[in-house]
Coordinates of C-alpha atoms in Angstrom, one line a residue:
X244 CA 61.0 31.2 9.4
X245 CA 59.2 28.5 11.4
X246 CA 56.1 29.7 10.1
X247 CA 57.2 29.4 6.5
X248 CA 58.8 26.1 7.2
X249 CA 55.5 25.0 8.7
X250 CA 53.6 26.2 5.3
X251 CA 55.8 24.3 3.3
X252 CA 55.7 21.1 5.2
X253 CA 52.0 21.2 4.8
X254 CA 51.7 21.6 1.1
X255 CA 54.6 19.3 0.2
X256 CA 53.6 16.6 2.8
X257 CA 50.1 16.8 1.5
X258 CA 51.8 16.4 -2.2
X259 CA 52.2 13.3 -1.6
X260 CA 48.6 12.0 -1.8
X261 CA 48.0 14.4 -4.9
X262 CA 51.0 12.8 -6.4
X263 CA 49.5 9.3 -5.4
X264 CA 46.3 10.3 -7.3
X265 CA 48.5 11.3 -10.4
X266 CA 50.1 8.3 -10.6
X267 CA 47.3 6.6 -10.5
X268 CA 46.3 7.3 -14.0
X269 CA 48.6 6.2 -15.6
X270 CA 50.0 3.2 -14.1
X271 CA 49.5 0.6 -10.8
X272 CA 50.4 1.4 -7.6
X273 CA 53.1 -1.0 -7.4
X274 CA 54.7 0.2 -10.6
X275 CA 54.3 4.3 -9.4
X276 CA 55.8 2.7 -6.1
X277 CA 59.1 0.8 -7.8
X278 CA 60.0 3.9 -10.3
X279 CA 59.6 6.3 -7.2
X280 CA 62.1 4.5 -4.8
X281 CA 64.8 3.1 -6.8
X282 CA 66.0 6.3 -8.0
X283 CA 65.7 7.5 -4.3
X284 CA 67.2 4.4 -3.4
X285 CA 70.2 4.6 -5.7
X286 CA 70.7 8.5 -4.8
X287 CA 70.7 7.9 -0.7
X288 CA 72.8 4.8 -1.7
X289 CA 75.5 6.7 -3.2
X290 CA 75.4 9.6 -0.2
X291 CA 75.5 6.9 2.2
X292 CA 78.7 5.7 0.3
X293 CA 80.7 8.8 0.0
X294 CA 79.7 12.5 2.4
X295 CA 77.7 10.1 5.0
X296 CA 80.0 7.4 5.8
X297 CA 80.7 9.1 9.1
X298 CA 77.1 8.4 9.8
X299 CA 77.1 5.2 9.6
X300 CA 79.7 4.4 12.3
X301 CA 78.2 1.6 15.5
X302 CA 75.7 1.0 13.0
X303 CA 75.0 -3.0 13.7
X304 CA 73.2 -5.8 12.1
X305 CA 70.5 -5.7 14.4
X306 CA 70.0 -2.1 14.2
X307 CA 69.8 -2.7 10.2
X308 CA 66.9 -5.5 11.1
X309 CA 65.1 -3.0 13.3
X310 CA 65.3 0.0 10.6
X311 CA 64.3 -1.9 7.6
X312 CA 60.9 -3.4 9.9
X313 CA 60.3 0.2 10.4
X314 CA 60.6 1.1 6.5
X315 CA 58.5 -1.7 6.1
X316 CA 56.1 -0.8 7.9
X317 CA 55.8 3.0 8.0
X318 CA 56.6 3.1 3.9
X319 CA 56.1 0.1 2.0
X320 CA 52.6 -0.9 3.8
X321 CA 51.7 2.4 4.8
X322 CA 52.1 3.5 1.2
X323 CA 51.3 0.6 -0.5
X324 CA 47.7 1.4 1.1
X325 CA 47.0 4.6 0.0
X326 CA 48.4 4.1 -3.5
X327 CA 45.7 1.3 -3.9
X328 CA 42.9 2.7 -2.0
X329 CA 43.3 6.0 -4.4
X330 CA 43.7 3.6 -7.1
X331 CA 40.3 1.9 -5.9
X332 CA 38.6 5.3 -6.4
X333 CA 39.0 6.6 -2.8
X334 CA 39.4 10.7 -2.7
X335 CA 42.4 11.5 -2.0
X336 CA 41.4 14.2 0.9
X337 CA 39.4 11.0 2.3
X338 CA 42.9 9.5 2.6
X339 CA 44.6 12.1 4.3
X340 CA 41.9 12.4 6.8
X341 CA 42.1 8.7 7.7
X342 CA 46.1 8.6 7.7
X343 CA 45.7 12.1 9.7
X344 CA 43.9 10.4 13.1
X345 CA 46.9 8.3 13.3
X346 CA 48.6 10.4 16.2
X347 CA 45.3 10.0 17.9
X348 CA 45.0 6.5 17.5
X349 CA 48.5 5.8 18.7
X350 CA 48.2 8.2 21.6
X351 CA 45.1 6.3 22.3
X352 CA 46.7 2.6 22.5
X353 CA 49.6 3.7 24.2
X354 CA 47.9 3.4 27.5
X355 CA 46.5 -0.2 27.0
X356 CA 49.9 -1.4 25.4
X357 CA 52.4 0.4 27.4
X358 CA 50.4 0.8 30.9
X359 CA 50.4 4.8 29.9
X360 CA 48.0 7.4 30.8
X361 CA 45.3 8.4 28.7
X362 CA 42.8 11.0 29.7
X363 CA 39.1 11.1 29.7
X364 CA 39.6 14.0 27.2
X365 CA 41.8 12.5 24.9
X366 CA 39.4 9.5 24.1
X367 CA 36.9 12.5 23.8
X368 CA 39.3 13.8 21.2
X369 CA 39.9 10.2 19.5
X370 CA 35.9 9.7 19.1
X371 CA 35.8 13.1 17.3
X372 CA 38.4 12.1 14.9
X373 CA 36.8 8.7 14.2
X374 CA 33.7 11.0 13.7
X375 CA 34.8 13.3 11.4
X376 CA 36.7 10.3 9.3
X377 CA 32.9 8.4 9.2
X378 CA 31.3 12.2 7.8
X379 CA 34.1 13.0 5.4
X380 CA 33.7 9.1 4.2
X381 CA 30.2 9.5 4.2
X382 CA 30.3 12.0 2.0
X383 CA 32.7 10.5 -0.5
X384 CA 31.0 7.4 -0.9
X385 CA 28.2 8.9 -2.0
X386 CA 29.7 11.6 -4.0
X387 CA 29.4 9.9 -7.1
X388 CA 32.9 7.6 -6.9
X389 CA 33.1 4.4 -8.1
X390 CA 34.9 3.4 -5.5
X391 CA 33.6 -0.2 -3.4
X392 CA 32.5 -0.1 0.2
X393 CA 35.3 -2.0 1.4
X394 CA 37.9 0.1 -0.4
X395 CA 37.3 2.8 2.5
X396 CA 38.6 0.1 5.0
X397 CA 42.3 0.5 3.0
X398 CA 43.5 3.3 4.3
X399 CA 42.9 2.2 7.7
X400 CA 45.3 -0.6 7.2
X401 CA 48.2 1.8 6.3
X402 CA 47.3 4.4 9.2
X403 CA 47.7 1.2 11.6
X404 CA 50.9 0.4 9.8
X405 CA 52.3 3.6 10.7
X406 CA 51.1 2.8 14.3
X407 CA 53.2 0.1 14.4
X408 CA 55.7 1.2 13.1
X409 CA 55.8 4.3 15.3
X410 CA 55.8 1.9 18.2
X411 CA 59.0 -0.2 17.0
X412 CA 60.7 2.7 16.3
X413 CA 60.5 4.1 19.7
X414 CA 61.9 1.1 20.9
X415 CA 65.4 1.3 19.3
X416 CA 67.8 1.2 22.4
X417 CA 70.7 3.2 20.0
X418 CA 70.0 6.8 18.1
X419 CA 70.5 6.2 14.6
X420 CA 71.2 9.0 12.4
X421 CA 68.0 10.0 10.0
X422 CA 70.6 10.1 7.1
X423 CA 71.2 6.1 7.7
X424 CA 67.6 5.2 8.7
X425 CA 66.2 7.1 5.9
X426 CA 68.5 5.3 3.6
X427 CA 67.7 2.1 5.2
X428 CA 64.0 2.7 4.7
X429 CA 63.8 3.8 1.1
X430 CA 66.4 1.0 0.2
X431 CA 64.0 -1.3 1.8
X432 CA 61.0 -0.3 0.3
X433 CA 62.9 -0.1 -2.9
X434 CA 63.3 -3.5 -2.8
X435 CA 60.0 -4.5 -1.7
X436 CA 57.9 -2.5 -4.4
X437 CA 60.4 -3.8 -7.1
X438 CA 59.7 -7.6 -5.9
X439 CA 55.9 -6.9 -6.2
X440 CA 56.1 -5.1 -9.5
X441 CA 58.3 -8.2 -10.8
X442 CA 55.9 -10.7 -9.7
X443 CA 52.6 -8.4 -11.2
X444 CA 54.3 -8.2 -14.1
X445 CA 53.8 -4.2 -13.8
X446 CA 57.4 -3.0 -13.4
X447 CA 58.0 -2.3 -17.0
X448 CA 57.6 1.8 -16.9
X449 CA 54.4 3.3 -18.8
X450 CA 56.1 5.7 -22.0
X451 CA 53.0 8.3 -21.0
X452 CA 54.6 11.8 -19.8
X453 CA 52.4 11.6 -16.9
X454 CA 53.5 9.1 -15.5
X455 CA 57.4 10.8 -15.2
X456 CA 56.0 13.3 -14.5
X457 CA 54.0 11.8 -11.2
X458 CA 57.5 10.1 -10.0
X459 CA 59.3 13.5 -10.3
X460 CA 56.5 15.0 -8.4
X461 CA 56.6 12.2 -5.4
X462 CA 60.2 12.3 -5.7
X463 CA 60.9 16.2 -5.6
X464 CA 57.8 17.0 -3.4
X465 CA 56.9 14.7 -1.3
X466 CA 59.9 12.5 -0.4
X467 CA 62.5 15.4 -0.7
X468 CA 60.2 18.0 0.4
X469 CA 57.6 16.3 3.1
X470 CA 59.8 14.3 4.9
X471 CA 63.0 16.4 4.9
X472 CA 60.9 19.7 6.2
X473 CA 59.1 16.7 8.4
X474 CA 62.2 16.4 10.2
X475 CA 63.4 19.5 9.9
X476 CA 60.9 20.6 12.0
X477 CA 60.8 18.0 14.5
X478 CA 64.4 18.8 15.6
X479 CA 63.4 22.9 15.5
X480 CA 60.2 22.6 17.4
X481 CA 59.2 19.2 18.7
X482 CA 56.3 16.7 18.4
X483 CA 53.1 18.4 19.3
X484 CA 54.3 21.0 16.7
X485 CA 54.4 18.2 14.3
X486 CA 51.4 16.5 15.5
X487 CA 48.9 19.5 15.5
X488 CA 50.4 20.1 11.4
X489 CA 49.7 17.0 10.2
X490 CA 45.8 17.6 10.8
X491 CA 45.9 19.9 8.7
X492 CA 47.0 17.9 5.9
X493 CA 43.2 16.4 5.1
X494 CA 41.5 19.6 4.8
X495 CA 44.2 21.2 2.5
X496 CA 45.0 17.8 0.5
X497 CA 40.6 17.7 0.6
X498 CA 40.8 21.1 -1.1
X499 CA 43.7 20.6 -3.3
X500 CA 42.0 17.4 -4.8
X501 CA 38.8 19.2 -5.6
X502 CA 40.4 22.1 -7.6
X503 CA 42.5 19.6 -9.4
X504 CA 40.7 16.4 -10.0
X505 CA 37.2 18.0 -8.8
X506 CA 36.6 15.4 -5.7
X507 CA 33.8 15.8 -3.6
X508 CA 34.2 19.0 -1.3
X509 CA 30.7 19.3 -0.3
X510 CA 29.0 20.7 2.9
X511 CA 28.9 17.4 4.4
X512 CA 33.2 17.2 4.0
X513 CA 33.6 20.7 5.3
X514 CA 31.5 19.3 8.5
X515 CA 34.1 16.4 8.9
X516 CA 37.2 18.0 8.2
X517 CA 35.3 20.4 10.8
X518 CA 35.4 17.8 13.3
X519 CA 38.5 16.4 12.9
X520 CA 40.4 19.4 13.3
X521 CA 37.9 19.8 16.6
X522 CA 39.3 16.5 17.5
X523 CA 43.0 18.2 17.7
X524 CA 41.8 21.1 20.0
X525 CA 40.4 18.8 22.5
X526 CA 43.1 16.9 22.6
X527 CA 45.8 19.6 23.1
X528 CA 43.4 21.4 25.4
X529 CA 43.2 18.3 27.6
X530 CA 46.9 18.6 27.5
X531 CA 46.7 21.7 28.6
X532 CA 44.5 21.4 31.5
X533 CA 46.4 18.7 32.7
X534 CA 49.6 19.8 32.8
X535 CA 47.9 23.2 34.5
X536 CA 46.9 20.4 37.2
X537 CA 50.4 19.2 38.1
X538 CA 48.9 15.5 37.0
X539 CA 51.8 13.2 36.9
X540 CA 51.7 11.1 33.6
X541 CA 54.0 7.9 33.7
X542 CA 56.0 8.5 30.8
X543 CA 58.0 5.3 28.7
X544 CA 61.3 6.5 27.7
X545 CA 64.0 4.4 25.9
X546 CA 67.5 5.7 26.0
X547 CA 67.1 7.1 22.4
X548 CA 64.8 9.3 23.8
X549 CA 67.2 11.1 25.8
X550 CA 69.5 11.1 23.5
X551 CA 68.1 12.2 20.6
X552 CA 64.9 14.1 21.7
X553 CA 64.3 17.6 22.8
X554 CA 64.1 18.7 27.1
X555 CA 60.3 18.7 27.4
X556 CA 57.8 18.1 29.9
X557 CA 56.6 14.5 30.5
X558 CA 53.3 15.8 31.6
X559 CA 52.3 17.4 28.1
X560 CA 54.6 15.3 26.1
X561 CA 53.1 14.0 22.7
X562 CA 52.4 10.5 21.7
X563 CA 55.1 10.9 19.7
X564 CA 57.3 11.0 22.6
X565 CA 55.5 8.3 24.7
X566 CA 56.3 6.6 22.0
X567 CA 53.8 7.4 19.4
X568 CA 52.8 10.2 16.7
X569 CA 53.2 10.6 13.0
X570 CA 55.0 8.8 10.2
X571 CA 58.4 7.9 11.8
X572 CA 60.5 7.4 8.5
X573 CA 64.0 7.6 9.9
X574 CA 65.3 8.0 13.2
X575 CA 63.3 9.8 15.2
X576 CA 63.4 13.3 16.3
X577 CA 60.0 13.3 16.7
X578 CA 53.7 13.5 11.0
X579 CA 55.5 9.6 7.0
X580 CA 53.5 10.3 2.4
X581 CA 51.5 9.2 0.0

């Protein structure tokens, strides 16, 4: 079952990119982005109202503050990114490879920032995945796109808005349900992609099919789909379970953009999806080798953590748990779509 759950997540949370590159045809980001999270605003709205009241008891102001930052940051600028940079002509497998080093680029500043430890071997790991984003970009800028130079720095903006949003989120002192924060979020966002949309002057709806047919794609798939099963399996089987998946989003999003939109999927991309996926075994077998050691690892933990979060070992816990990892949408369990 965990295998199949793990299958699903992958497809449907690499939807979300394929999605963003369906949209993208027929309307502006900021107009896919409105019609996508108002109806999932309104829906979560009215669940939050009736079957999840309970949820939403000793939920404060100040929790409300904290959770809608997060949504901020993790979906509106995280998402607000990709949409464009696909928009601008970026691949959409180029995307997901850049959004897929996050968990190493969090693990990574979570020693400078928090005073944590960070191995020899996993800046090792971090320099292959910055590698492997550099061939893979490589290869799509000069694939035949007409995409700008500085369009490939757009992604990275959303990847570090996932970073820091992944580091606020860990900080919550109080465990909030994921029914209220994921409400919270996609209200937020809601609200933020309508405002844009208003003041483009892009939030009246396209009449193409296409273009309904993109929002019940994001909606279904990749919201419903990627970051329910992104939860889901969180709470089953932990972080580095979650963490290891979500590098495999770029090859299979990378190979599900080719056969349907025929992107660039080359020698040279095979060679940095290669190394990015390298970049995950180093990492975890630096993890490995040091919990084999007995090295202790001074290990940041807010109250939520012990509240909400799995027994594991501090020595081979993830970023995730120390406190950063992959798109943390609403509270965390535990790899955020496109």
């Amino acid at each position: 079952m965990n295998f199949l759950l793990s299958i699903a997540f992958v497809l449907t949370w690499s939807s979300g990119f394929i999605g963003a590159k369906l949209g993208a045809g027929s309307a502006s980001a900021v107009t896919v982005l409105m019609w996508r999270f108002l109806p999932l605003a309104l829906v979560l709205a009215v669940v939050a109202l009736t079957v999840a009241r309970a949820s939403w008891r000793g939920f404060t102001a100040r929790d409300a503050v904290r959770q809608a930052a997060v949504g901020a940051l993790s979906q509106s600028g995280y998402l607000l990114t990709v949409y464009y940079a696909i928009q601008l002509g970026v691949s959409s497998g180029t995307t997901a490879l850049i959004d897929g080093t996050q968990p190493l680029v969090a693990g990574a500043l979570a020693g400078p920032l928090l005073g944590q430890y960070v191995s020899r071997t996993q800046w090792l790991g971090l320099g292959l995945g910055v590698a492997g984003v550099v061939i893979v970009t490589a290869a799509d800028a000069t694939g035949g796109t007409e995409a700008p130079w500085w369009a490939y720095l757009v992604p990275f903006l959303g990847m570090f808005s996932l970073v820091a949003a992944t580091f606020l989120d860990r900080r919550s002192p109080n465990p909030v349900a994921p029914a209220v924060s994921m409400t919270v979020h996609c209200v937020t966002s809601a609200v933020v992609f309508t405002a844009l949309a208003v003041g483009a002057g892009a939030a009246t709806p396209p009449a193409e099919t296409s273009f309904w047919v993109a929002i019940s794609w994001l909606v279904t798939l990749s919201t419903f789909g990627g970051y329910g099963l992104y939860w889901l399996i969180l709470r089953r089987s932990g972080v580095t379970q979650v963490n290891t998946l979500m590098f495999l989003m770029a090859p299979v999003t990378a190979l599900w953009g080719a056969l349907m939109f025929g992107e660039p999927f080359g020698v040279q991309t095979v060679l940095g999806l290669a190394v990015g996926l390298a970049a995950v075994a180093v990492v975890h077998r630096g993890k490995d080798a040091h919990r084999g050691k007995g090295a202790a690892v001074t290990v940041v933990r807010s109250p939520r953590d012990d509240a909400t979060s799995p027994p594991r070992d501090d020595a081979t816990s993830s970023p995730r748990d120390d406190p950063a990892s992959p798109p943390p949408q609403p509270e965390s369990a535990s790899r955020k779509s496109a």
